[in-house]
Amino acid sequence: MGNNNTARQTGAKGAPAVSATPTAEVEKRAADAGVVSPDRNTPEETPIPEPAPLSPLPEKDAAPAPASSDAEGVPADDSVIVIAAYPGTKDLLQALWQKAAPGHCTLVFVDDAPFAKQFPALIADASIPDEFVFVPANCAPVAPVDFADLAQLKVYVRKDGSRHYAERLPMLLNKVALVELCGTMQEDADNETLVADYAKEYRRGVRATEVSHDFGNFVTLVLRSNPCENVVIAGLCQRKFIAASAEGWNAVSPLLTKIRS
């Protein structure tokens, strides 16, 4: 799909690949908003299979329902996790996700891009269903995770108390909501603005789970090329995810390589 280099893999329990496609309403809303696949010029050039009924657009007072209501967060068999990767990092990232991802999920890997470009590409990708989990680059599980870890609304709290929704954390997304968001966004909208607006409009009423470097055991952020090794090792031993910038990923890759098998 365009420049996205997608690769499908199954989760820990080896579920089959998903054949779900965006429905007619998603296609219509995408066309109305000017969001089209870079690989096709007009919808008529690529006939679309007869669609299944689309789940209604989530109310702006409520979150889109997760793929499963199971109390333990076990996803439905057709749950899809879309994982973005920096250039040259997919193999290690893929190995870590295959080891730790919840079973009965399909993993789809795409190239990293700003969300203003990434979201329209995901909408237009017919292999991705109307509801999916998106994992920004580069976020790797370093312990077994369940679907609730991925789907819950999260906000990262920095030392100064500021709250950020786009800190490389997994998020549950709905294509119909994304079409509306992309249809109104500014061309130069940054990642934080887009994810914060999505949470405000389409997960309104959901109280975000606070995560931080300073408390909890959810994530360790690695943003520098020379991180404190003790902090990284503590994250590997105690937390669920390591999320890194491109420079930080290069620094922690040797340690991540040791735990991938």
Tab-separated table of C-alpha atoms in Angstrom:
chain	number	residue	atom	x	y	z
A	1	MET	CA	0.000	0.000	0.000
A	2	GLY	CA	1.938	3.010	-1.245
A	3	ASN	CA	5.260	3.050	0.551
A	4	ASN	CA	4.021	0.932	3.425
A	5	ASN	CA	5.894	-2.326	3.562
A	6	THR	CA	3.337	-4.518	5.296
A	7	ALA	CA	4.025	-7.999	6.588
A	8	ARG	CA	1.392	-10.136	8.252
A	9	GLN	CA	2.274	-12.384	11.143
A	10	THR	CA	0.161	-14.204	13.700
A	11	GLY	CA	0.270	-13.640	17.431
A	12	ALA	CA	1.565	-15.993	20.062
A	13	LYS	CA	-1.095	-18.625	19.388
A	14	GLY	CA	-0.789	-18.532	15.594
A	15	ALA	CA	-4.181	-17.193	14.523
A	16	PRO	CA	-4.923	-17.133	10.782
A	17	ALA	CA	-4.588	-13.938	8.809
A	18	VAL	CA	-7.594	-11.632	8.736
A	19	SER	CA	-9.517	-10.954	5.556
A	20	ALA	CA	-11.667	-8.129	6.934
A	21	THR	CA	-12.050	-5.145	4.593
A	22	PRO	CA	-13.248	-1.577	5.120
A	23	THR	CA	-16.966	-1.272	4.512
A	24	ALA	CA	-18.878	0.876	2.081
A	25	GLU	CA	-19.470	3.628	4.624
A	26	VAL	CA	-15.755	3.911	5.336
A	27	GLU	CA	-15.054	4.116	1.592
A	28	LYS	CA	-17.742	6.782	1.160
A	29	ARG	CA	-16.583	8.845	4.122
A	30	ALA	CA	-12.979	8.557	2.978
A	31	ALA	CA	-13.891	9.718	-0.528
A	32	ASP	CA	-15.939	12.625	0.866
A	33	ALA	CA	-12.989	13.658	3.026
A	34	GLY	CA	-10.520	13.336	0.167
A	35	VAL	CA	-8.708	10.394	1.790
A	36	VAL	CA	-7.836	7.901	-0.941
A	37	SER	CA	-5.270	5.191	-1.464
A	38	PRO	CA	-2.075	6.451	-3.138
A	39	ASP	CA	-2.159	3.297	-5.289
A	40	ARG	CA	-5.372	4.094	-7.109
A	41	ASN	CA	-6.694	7.154	-8.925
A	42	THR	CA	-10.428	6.536	-8.692
A	43	PRO	CA	-12.592	4.112	-6.734
A	44	GLU	CA	-13.926	2.689	-10.003
A	45	GLU	CA	-10.527	1.318	-10.997
A	46	THR	CA	-10.537	-1.232	-8.164
A	47	PRO	CA	-13.935	-2.869	-7.587
A	48	ILE	CA	-14.701	-3.424	-3.919
A	49	PRO	CA	-16.145	-6.760	-2.699
A	50	GLU	CA	-19.650	-6.762	-1.283
A	51	PRO	CA	-19.111	-5.243	2.190
A	52	ALA	CA	-20.306	-6.485	5.540
A	53	PRO	CA	-22.457	-4.142	7.647
A	54	LEU	CA	-20.423	-1.371	9.271
A	55	SER	CA	-20.518	-0.782	12.977
A	56	PRO	CA	-22.063	2.658	13.535
A	57	LEU	CA	-19.779	5.640	14.023
A	58	PRO	CA	-18.880	5.807	17.710
A	59	GLU	CA	-20.801	8.442	19.590
A	60	LYS	CA	-18.619	11.372	20.543
A	61	ASP	CA	-19.698	10.817	24.142
A	62	ALA	CA	-18.382	7.271	24.212
A	63	ALA	CA	-15.369	5.281	23.110
A	64	PRO	CA	-15.488	2.863	20.199
A	65	ALA	CA	-16.121	-0.537	21.763
A	66	PRO	CA	-12.966	-2.651	22.050
A	67	ALA	CA	-12.798	-5.793	19.969
A	68	SER	CA	-13.660	-7.858	23.023
A	69	SER	CA	-15.644	-7.234	26.186
A	70	ASP	CA	-13.953	-10.113	27.988
A	71	ALA	CA	-12.925	-9.045	31.472
A	72	GLU	CA	-9.391	-10.350	30.970
A	73	GLY	CA	-8.932	-8.402	27.747
A	74	VAL	CA	-8.711	-11.406	25.427
A	75	PRO	CA	-9.364	-10.099	21.878
A	76	ALA	CA	-11.609	-11.538	19.223
A	77	ASP	CA	-9.953	-13.900	16.743
A	78	ASP	CA	-9.926	-11.226	14.023
A	79	SER	CA	-8.183	-8.504	16.054
A	80	VAL	CA	-5.470	-6.713	14.107
A	81	ILE	CA	-2.443	-4.937	15.579
A	82	VAL	CA	-0.754	-2.501	13.178
A	83	ILE	CA	2.844	-1.876	14.251
A	84	ALA	CA	4.955	0.941	12.807
A	85	ALA	CA	8.716	0.426	12.543
A	86	TYR	CA	11.680	2.669	11.844
A	87	PRO	CA	13.684	1.733	8.727
A	88	GLY	CA	15.860	-1.305	9.319
A	89	THR	CA	14.274	-2.227	12.665
A	90	LYS	CA	11.392	-4.458	11.632
A	91	ASP	CA	13.074	-7.829	12.187
A	92	LEU	CA	13.878	-7.216	15.860
A	93	LEU	CA	10.565	-5.483	16.507
A	94	GLN	CA	8.680	-8.321	14.835
A	95	ALA	CA	10.485	-10.946	16.933
A	96	LEU	CA	9.616	-9.118	20.161
A	97	TRP	CA	5.940	-8.772	19.220
A	98	GLN	CA	5.649	-12.388	18.120
A	99	LYS	CA	6.980	-13.444	21.506
A	100	ALA	CA	4.811	-11.201	23.694
A	101	ALA	CA	1.639	-10.324	21.741
A	102	PRO	CA	-1.717	-11.733	22.859
A	103	GLY	CA	-2.799	-14.873	21.018
A	104	HIS	CA	-5.410	-14.845	18.249
A	105	CYS	CA	-4.163	-11.494	16.902
A	106	THR	CA	-2.815	-10.702	13.468
A	107	LEU	CA	0.282	-8.483	13.405
A	108	VAL	CA	0.685	-6.074	10.475
A	109	PHE	CA	3.935	-4.129	10.120
A	110	VAL	CA	4.111	-0.758	8.342
A	111	ASP	CA	6.784	1.869	7.811
A	112	ASP	CA	6.966	4.767	10.245
A	113	ALA	CA	5.444	8.069	9.109
A	114	PRO	CA	3.893	11.173	10.695
A	115	PHE	CA	0.322	10.411	11.766
A	116	ALA	CA	-1.028	13.019	9.323
A	117	LYS	CA	0.224	10.710	6.549
A	118	GLN	CA	-0.044	7.405	8.399
A	119	PHE	CA	-3.727	7.608	9.307
A	120	PRO	CA	-5.033	8.200	5.735
A	121	ALA	CA	-2.874	5.298	4.521
A	122	LEU	CA	-4.326	2.993	7.192
A	123	ILE	CA	-7.872	4.054	6.290
A	124	ALA	CA	-7.251	3.220	2.634
A	125	ASP	CA	-5.580	-0.141	3.353
A	126	ALA	CA	-8.257	-2.718	2.567
A	127	SER	CA	-6.492	-5.406	4.602
A	128	ILE	CA	-7.003	-3.495	7.860
A	129	PRO	CA	-10.498	-3.792	9.407
A	130	ASP	CA	-12.658	-0.936	10.641
A	131	GLU	CA	-11.339	-1.261	14.199
A	132	PHE	CA	-7.725	-2.049	15.033
A	133	VAL	CA	-4.882	-1.338	17.433
A	134	PHE	CA	-2.150	0.991	16.198
A	135	VAL	CA	1.330	0.910	17.747
A	136	PRO	CA	3.566	3.870	16.844
A	137	ALA	CA	7.280	3.415	16.135
A	138	ASN	CA	9.124	2.014	17.945
A	139	CYS	CA	7.229	0.438	20.824
A	140	ALA	CA	8.181	-3.090	21.843
A	141	PRO	CA	6.670	-5.372	24.489
A	142	VAL	CA	9.289	-6.751	26.872
A	143	ALA	CA	6.842	-8.950	28.789
A	144	PRO	CA	3.646	-10.775	27.790
A	145	VAL	CA	0.820	-8.297	27.178
A	146	ASP	CA	-2.924	-8.735	26.772
A	147	PHE	CA	-5.402	-6.897	24.604
A	148	ALA	CA	-6.427	-4.551	27.424
A	149	ASP	CA	-2.841	-3.276	27.613
A	150	LEU	CA	-3.127	-2.267	23.970
A	151	ALA	CA	-6.701	-1.016	23.729
A	152	GLN	CA	-7.098	1.071	26.873
A	153	LEU	CA	-6.860	4.847	26.461
A	154	LYS	CA	-3.508	5.958	27.871
A	155	VAL	CA	-1.910	9.311	28.640
A	156	TYR	CA	1.771	9.754	29.450
A	157	VAL	CA	2.498	12.060	32.391
A	158	ARG	CA	5.848	13.823	32.272
A	159	LYS	CA	7.851	15.052	35.258
A	160	ASP	CA	6.375	18.541	34.934
A	161	GLY	CA	2.845	17.104	35.132
A	162	SER	CA	2.006	17.701	31.468
A	163	ARG	CA	-0.098	15.009	29.808
A	164	HIS	CA	0.624	13.594	26.354
A	165	TYR	CA	-1.393	11.131	24.260
A	166	ALA	CA	1.156	10.540	21.482
A	167	GLU	CA	4.146	9.172	23.395
A	168	ARG	CA	4.618	6.073	21.227
A	169	LEU	CA	1.920	4.151	23.107
A	170	PRO	CA	-0.489	1.559	21.615
A	171	MET	CA	-3.972	2.925	20.868
A	172	LEU	CA	-7.342	1.578	19.739
A	173	LEU	CA	-8.569	3.266	16.546
A	174	ASN	CA	-11.785	3.198	14.524
A	175	LYS	CA	-11.626	3.896	10.780
A	176	VAL	CA	-14.912	5.763	10.563
A	177	ALA	CA	-13.781	8.106	13.329
A	178	LEU	CA	-10.392	8.487	11.638
A	179	VAL	CA	-12.062	9.508	8.377
A	180	GLU	CA	-13.860	12.345	10.153
A	181	LEU	CA	-10.667	13.337	11.970
A	182	CYS	CA	-8.585	13.344	8.781
A	183	GLY	CA	-11.262	15.291	6.935
A	184	THR	CA	-10.917	18.201	9.363
A	185	MET	CA	-7.237	18.085	10.350
A	186	GLN	CA	-4.669	20.658	9.306
A	187	GLU	CA	-2.093	19.387	6.824
A	188	ASP	CA	0.730	20.135	9.259
A	189	ALA	CA	-1.033	18.719	12.340
A	190	ASP	CA	1.471	17.043	14.649
A	191	ASN	CA	1.045	13.613	16.216
A	192	GLU	CA	0.070	14.922	19.643
A	193	THR	CA	-2.664	17.172	18.252
A	194	LEU	CA	-4.196	14.349	16.214
A	195	VAL	CA	-4.214	11.743	18.989
A	196	ALA	CA	-5.411	14.219	21.625
A	197	ASP	CA	-8.235	15.345	19.306
A	198	TYR	CA	-9.174	11.718	18.624
A	199	ALA	CA	-9.317	10.964	22.351
A	200	LYS	CA	-11.342	14.100	23.028
A	201	GLU	CA	-13.909	13.530	20.285
A	202	TYR	CA	-14.221	9.763	19.950
A	203	ARG	CA	-13.280	8.444	23.374
A	204	ARG	CA	-14.993	11.168	25.323
A	205	GLY	CA	-16.050	10.053	28.760
A	206	VAL	CA	-13.277	7.450	28.955
A	207	ARG	CA	-10.896	8.179	31.806
A	208	ALA	CA	-7.396	7.687	30.440
A	209	THR	CA	-4.988	5.430	32.300
A	210	GLU	CA	-1.999	7.493	33.414
A	211	VAL	CA	1.419	6.015	32.659
A	212	SER	CA	4.828	7.521	33.296
A	213	HIS	CA	8.545	6.997	33.662
A	214	ASP	CA	8.161	8.073	37.292
A	215	PHE	CA	5.421	5.686	38.402
A	216	GLY	CA	3.725	2.452	37.435
A	217	ASN	CA	5.139	-0.411	35.410
A	218	PHE	CA	3.771	0.266	31.926
A	219	VAL	CA	6.516	1.852	29.842
A	220	THR	CA	10.083	3.101	29.832
A	221	LEU	CA	10.798	5.791	27.245
A	222	VAL	CA	14.259	5.830	25.676
A	223	LEU	CA	14.730	9.044	23.733
A	224	ARG	CA	18.507	9.624	23.836
A	225	SER	CA	21.345	7.926	22.022
A	226	ASN	CA	23.175	7.438	25.334
A	227	PRO	CA	20.530	6.354	27.875
A	228	CYS	CA	21.407	5.248	31.384
A	229	GLU	CA	21.918	1.501	31.074
A	230	ASN	CA	20.595	0.886	34.590
A	231	VAL	CA	17.332	2.640	33.710
A	232	VAL	CA	16.959	0.572	30.542
A	233	ILE	CA	17.695	-2.690	32.370
A	234	ALA	CA	15.160	-1.772	35.055
A	235	GLY	CA	12.622	-1.162	32.294
A	236	LEU	CA	13.349	-4.536	30.716
A	237	CYS	CA	12.911	-6.295	34.055
A	238	GLN	CA	9.944	-4.407	35.497
A	239	ARG	CA	7.837	-2.828	32.752
A	240	LYS	CA	5.649	-3.998	29.890
A	241	PHE	CA	6.964	-1.842	27.048
A	242	ILE	CA	10.101	-0.081	25.895
A	243	ALA	CA	9.234	2.842	23.599
A	244	ALA	CA	12.089	4.597	21.850
A	245	SER	CA	13.022	7.301	19.407
A	246	ALA	CA	15.139	6.216	16.443
A	247	GLU	CA	18.295	7.210	18.330
A	248	GLY	CA	17.129	5.508	21.509
A	249	TRP	CA	16.242	2.319	19.636
A	250	ASN	CA	19.776	2.038	18.272
A	251	ALA	CA	21.092	2.337	21.817
A	252	VAL	CA	18.836	-0.336	23.341
A	253	SER	CA	18.799	-2.782	20.421
A	254	PRO	CA	21.676	-4.906	21.800
A	255	LEU	CA	19.777	-5.467	25.060
A	256	LEU	CA	16.495	-6.116	23.250
A	257	THR	CA	18.210	-8.648	21.000
A	258	LYS	CA	19.175	-10.665	24.077
A	259	ILE	CA	15.559	-11.050	25.240
A	260	ARG	CA	13.858	-11.686	21.907
A	261	SER	CA	14.361	-15.475	21.896
